[in-house]
C-alpha angles and dihedrals in degrees: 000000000000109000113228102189122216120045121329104209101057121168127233115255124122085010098060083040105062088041085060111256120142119250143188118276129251138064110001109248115270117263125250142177121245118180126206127191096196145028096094126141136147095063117195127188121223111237094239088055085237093100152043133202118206148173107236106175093330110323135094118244150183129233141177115257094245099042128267135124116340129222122226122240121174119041120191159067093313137090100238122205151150111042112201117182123217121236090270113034103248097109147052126204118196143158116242108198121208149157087289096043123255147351129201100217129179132212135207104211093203100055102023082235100150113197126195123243119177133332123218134193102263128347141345121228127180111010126183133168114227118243101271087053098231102106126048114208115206147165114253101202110201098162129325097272091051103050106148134173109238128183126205133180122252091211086062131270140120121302119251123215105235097187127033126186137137120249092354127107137198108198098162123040128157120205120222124258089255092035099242103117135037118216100214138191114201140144143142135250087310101059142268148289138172133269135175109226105197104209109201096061088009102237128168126209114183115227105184139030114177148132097248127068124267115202154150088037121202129199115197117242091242086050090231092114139041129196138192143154125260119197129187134155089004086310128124126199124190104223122207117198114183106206092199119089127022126308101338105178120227103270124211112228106168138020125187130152122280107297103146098257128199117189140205135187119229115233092248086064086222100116144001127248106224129197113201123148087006108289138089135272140170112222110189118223106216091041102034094223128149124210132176129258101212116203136159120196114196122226123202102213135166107287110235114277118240107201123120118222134202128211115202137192103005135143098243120204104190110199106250103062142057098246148053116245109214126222107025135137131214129208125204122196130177089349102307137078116281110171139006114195105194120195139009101292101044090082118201131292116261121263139182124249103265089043106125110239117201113202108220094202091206083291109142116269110200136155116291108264128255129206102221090194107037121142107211104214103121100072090189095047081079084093095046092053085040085061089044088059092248111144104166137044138203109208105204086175151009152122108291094228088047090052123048089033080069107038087047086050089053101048095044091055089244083117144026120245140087135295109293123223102182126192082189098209146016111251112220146180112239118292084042115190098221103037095164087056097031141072116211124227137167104158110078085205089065086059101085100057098042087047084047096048092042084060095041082056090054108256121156111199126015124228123217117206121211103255080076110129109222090248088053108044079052098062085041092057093038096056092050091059093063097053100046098258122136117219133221126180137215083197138127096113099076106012125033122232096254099053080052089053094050095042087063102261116171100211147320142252124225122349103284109144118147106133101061095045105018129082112248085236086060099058154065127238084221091235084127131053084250101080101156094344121165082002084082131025095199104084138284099272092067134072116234102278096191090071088049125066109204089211095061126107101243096058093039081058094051083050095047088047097055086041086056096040083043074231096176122237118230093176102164090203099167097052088070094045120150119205136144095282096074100057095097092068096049145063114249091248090047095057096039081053095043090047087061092045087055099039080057104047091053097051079057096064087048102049083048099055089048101051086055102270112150110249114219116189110219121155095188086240103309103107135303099224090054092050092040090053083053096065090050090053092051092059097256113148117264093232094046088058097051088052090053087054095052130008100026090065099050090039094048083043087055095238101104092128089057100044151349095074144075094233131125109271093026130124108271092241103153141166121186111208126202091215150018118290088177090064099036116004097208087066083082091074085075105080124165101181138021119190124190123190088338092307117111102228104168114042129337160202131276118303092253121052111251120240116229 
């Protein structure tokens, strides 16, 4: 398991409020060091060999060649990525990432002066300068399906797209020595594999053409070698091809299990730097050996507060129950929950007389609120989910370095956002849909090390993706329990709900469940982007519901089998909502046909959480009022919503003795909510006060404590 030095539990201060969430008032939290010795990616070699620089949690940093202690660079509000040096060394390009999405920015590395270049959409990916220094290439990222190569002039002007193609994406690319030729990876849902763009007639030669994934491609400085990463069956393999002499075949140097490499050649051309598992590595190029680049960076963050603070006179649903208990008061201290005083007659703890009071006011206390089905790709919407009340997220997939870069900022107290429980990413049978988010895999002998390696990153659930073959998804599961993961599965193409039942699967994501409902003639084996396709009109997560009636017995027996396996239900029903709104993008015939899929899905969720399936609420990422008012509308039980916001997600993760409920001992994660969500679930989106970890992090009370 990674090391991360300093304290691991760290509360939000400075850090929430530069991202924008709204504290307490009063003196600002003292200021303390925490070191990391790992969490770095985007690795850029000086031009001179002495330095790299390097992303560590969001800033840009320098390091000596040979490891040591780095020294930090960039300082602000931003998510700051991708160093690039210029040919001589003077400047610095970067991406800084914020709310907005991403600025190109330039350093001069004499005078500290930054300028600003160019700004995109969402996020910037590779970036190089050519050989004269006076254009910067990059990667503009808009999603994982419109990744393009771009060039702008240093000297100012406006940027030019260099590839265009639909649905496809080049993240890496590497420019030639005399800046003549691009070596590309790009692909579509099925992969990668390399191609040489040649920029002045446009040309394009293809290099590879392979099953397996080529990425994170290299081109020496003397232009005599090229590098990239190959990765199959959760393996990768660092490939060496010398372009000098006749006919030299790409030679493997190094294999390792699946750790989202990126790779840079030194200027010597003697050895490679490699990134996997976020941190550095030489690998030499005549021996083949790897060794590793130690470093430590050290971040100034808020010390941890060590106030107590009362809640008084609040109606407290606690998590475990139906109903709400009046009059009761709640203690936190250092950071958990110390004492809970129910009724009239139980009084309040004792404090001490700077202790802050919050007056409830009669207003609803409940757990802080957890997003079961949240993709983490945004670092700075941390903030955002922080203001919602929700404390707490779920990570069915993302890229590894992504994830765990964010969910280690946030616990460590560099960035603002809830706690962070990451499946890194999605694990897929070939011609994967998401393959800058997935790992690949068809031998279920491969399973067991890439299950292995996934844990050794830090993940803390796995997530299975619906190309899985049944054979495969069960040594997949197999493997995480013994390790202690917990599995849920995107799945229902390949594999039907029940094998993966049977197989050990912990829960599901979404409603697809064809399988195990549908006839084979009637579906698609998903090895195209046209899974059901005109069949249903509702969306491609989601299996055709005209053709599955909720109230039969086959589907009643599916529900009583995960009850009985307490298999946890993801079901994402908003975000296949039907409403007037959409028939303008349907046929009469189509909406009237997508209202009843709906209807049905819903009355799904429903007969599931009545038969005893634990609900787990989870938007893919479009909002958790509007998933949680779903459920409502589908005739789910108000408590047993709230249950499947809070306390479900900690107890199917297998912390409900850390978090999810308002019990002594447990994690001080609190909302206070100006209404009554039992009696009208849209009332939670009032909410008045959000606590994380003891520490308010959304609204407040008075400057000065009140003295009882």
């Amino acid at each position: 398991m990674s090391t991360l030095n300093g304290r691991m539990r760290r509360k939000l201060g400075l850090a929430a409020v530069a991202a924008g969430v709204a504290v307490c008032t009063g003196a600002l939290p003292a200021q303390s060091q925490v070191t990391v010795d790992i969490g770095a990616r985007d690795p850029a070699i000086s031009p001179d060999g002495s330095t790299v620089a390097v992303s560590i949690l969001g800033k840009i940093w320098l390091l000596p060649i040979e490891g040591g202690t780095a020294h930090q660079l960039t300082d602000g509000a931003s998510w700051d990525t991708r160093p690039a040096w210029s040919p001589d060394g003077r400047f610095l390009a970067y991406a800084a990432r914020t709310r907005q999405g991403a600025d190109l920015l330039v350093r001069n590395m004499a005078t500290g002066g930054v300028r600003f270049l160019h700004r995109v959409q969402s996020s910037i990916g590779h970036m190089q300068f050519d050989p004269e220094g006076d254009r910067l290439y990059f990667v503009d990222d808009r999603s994982q399906y419109d990744a393009h190569v771009w060039r702008i002039p240093l000297g100012g002007g406006e940027a030019e797209q260099i590839t265009h193609t639909q649905n496809w994406h080049e993240w890496s690319f590497a420019l030639s020595p005399d800046g003549d030729r691009l070596l590309l990876e790009t692909g579509r849902f099925d992969g990668t594999d390399l191609y040489e763009l040649h920029l002045e007639e446009m040309s394009l030669e293809r290099l590879t053409e392979t099953p397996e994934r080529e990425m994170a491609v290299a081109w020496s400085p003397d232009g005599s070698r090229r590098a990239y990463v190959e990765t199959h069956n959760g393996v990768d393999h660092i490939v060496l091809t010398e372009l000098t002499g006749e006919g030299a075949a790409p030679r493997r140097l190094h294999t390792s299990a699946f750790n989202q490499k990126q790779l840079a050649f030194h200027p010597s051309g003697e050895w490679l730097l490699v990134l996997g598992g976020r941190r550095l590595h030489r690998l030499d190029l005549a021996s083949g050996e790897m060794s590793g680049i130690p470093f430590e960076a050290r971040f100034e963050v808020a010390d941890d507060p060590t106030d107590d603070l009362l809640i008084t006179n609040v109606r407290l649903f606690d998590g475990t129950g139906d109903e709400a208990i009046p009059a009761t008061a709640v203690l936190v201290r250092d950071g958990r929950i110390a004492d809970v005083r129910a009724g009239e007659d139980a009084g309040v703890p004792d404090v001490g007389p700077d202790t802050p009071i919050i007056e409830g006011g009669g207003r609803m206390l409940l757990p802080g609120l957890m997003d079961n089905h949240y993709h983490y790709w945004q670092p700075l919407a941390g903030a955002d989910l922080l203001a919602a009340g929700v404390t707490a997220i779920r990570d069915p997939g993302s890229a590894i370095q992504d994830a765990m870069d964010f969910k280690d900022a946030v616990r460590l107290g560099v960035l603002a956002g809830p706690d962070v429980y990451t499946a890194g990413p999605l694990i897929d049978g070939p011609a994967g849909y998401h393959p800058m988010v997935d790992v690949s895999i068809e031998d279920p002998a491969a399973a067991p090390a890439l299950v292995r390696a996934l844990k050794e990153q830090g993940v803390d659930l796995l997530k299975a993706y619906f190309l899985l073959d049944p054979d495969v998804l069960a040594a997949v599961v197999a493997e995480a329990q013994v390790q202690g993961l917990p599995v849920t599965g995107h799945i229902g193409v390949r594999t039907s709900w029940r094998q993966a039942i049977e197989a050990g699967i912990s829960g599901f994501n979404h409603i697809r469940v064809w399988r195990d409902f549908l006839p084979p003639e009637i579906q698609v084996d998903g090895r195209d982007m046209s899974l059901d396709g005109g069949r249903n009109p509702v969306g491609r997560m989601q299996a055709d519901w005209r053709e599955i009636d909720p109230a039969s017995p086959e589907v009643m027996s599916l529900l009583e089998l995960m009850a009985e396996t307490e298999t946890g239900l993801d079901p994402t029903l908003f975000i296949q909502e039907i409403d007037d709104n959409d028939r303008s993008r349907f046929s009469l015939e189509e909406f009237h046909n997508a209202r009843q899929a709906y209807e049905r899905m819903g009355e799904f969720v429903r007969r599931a959480v009545e038969v005893g399936v634990p609900l787990l609420a989870g938007t893919d990422n479009v909002g958790l009022f509007n998933e949680l008012e779903a459920y409502a509308e589908a005739g789910v039980p108000n408590a047993a919503i709230l249950r499947a916001a809070t306390a479900n997600g900690a107890r199917w993760l297998g912390r409900e003795d850390d978090f999810g409920t308002v019990e002594p001992g447990r994690r001080a994660h609190l909302i206070l909510v100006d209404g009554d969500p039992l009696e009208d679930i849209a009332e939670l989106r009032n909410i008045d006060l959000v606590v994380k970890d003891g520490v308010i992090v959304f609204g407040g009370p008075p400057a000065e404590p009140l003295v009882p």
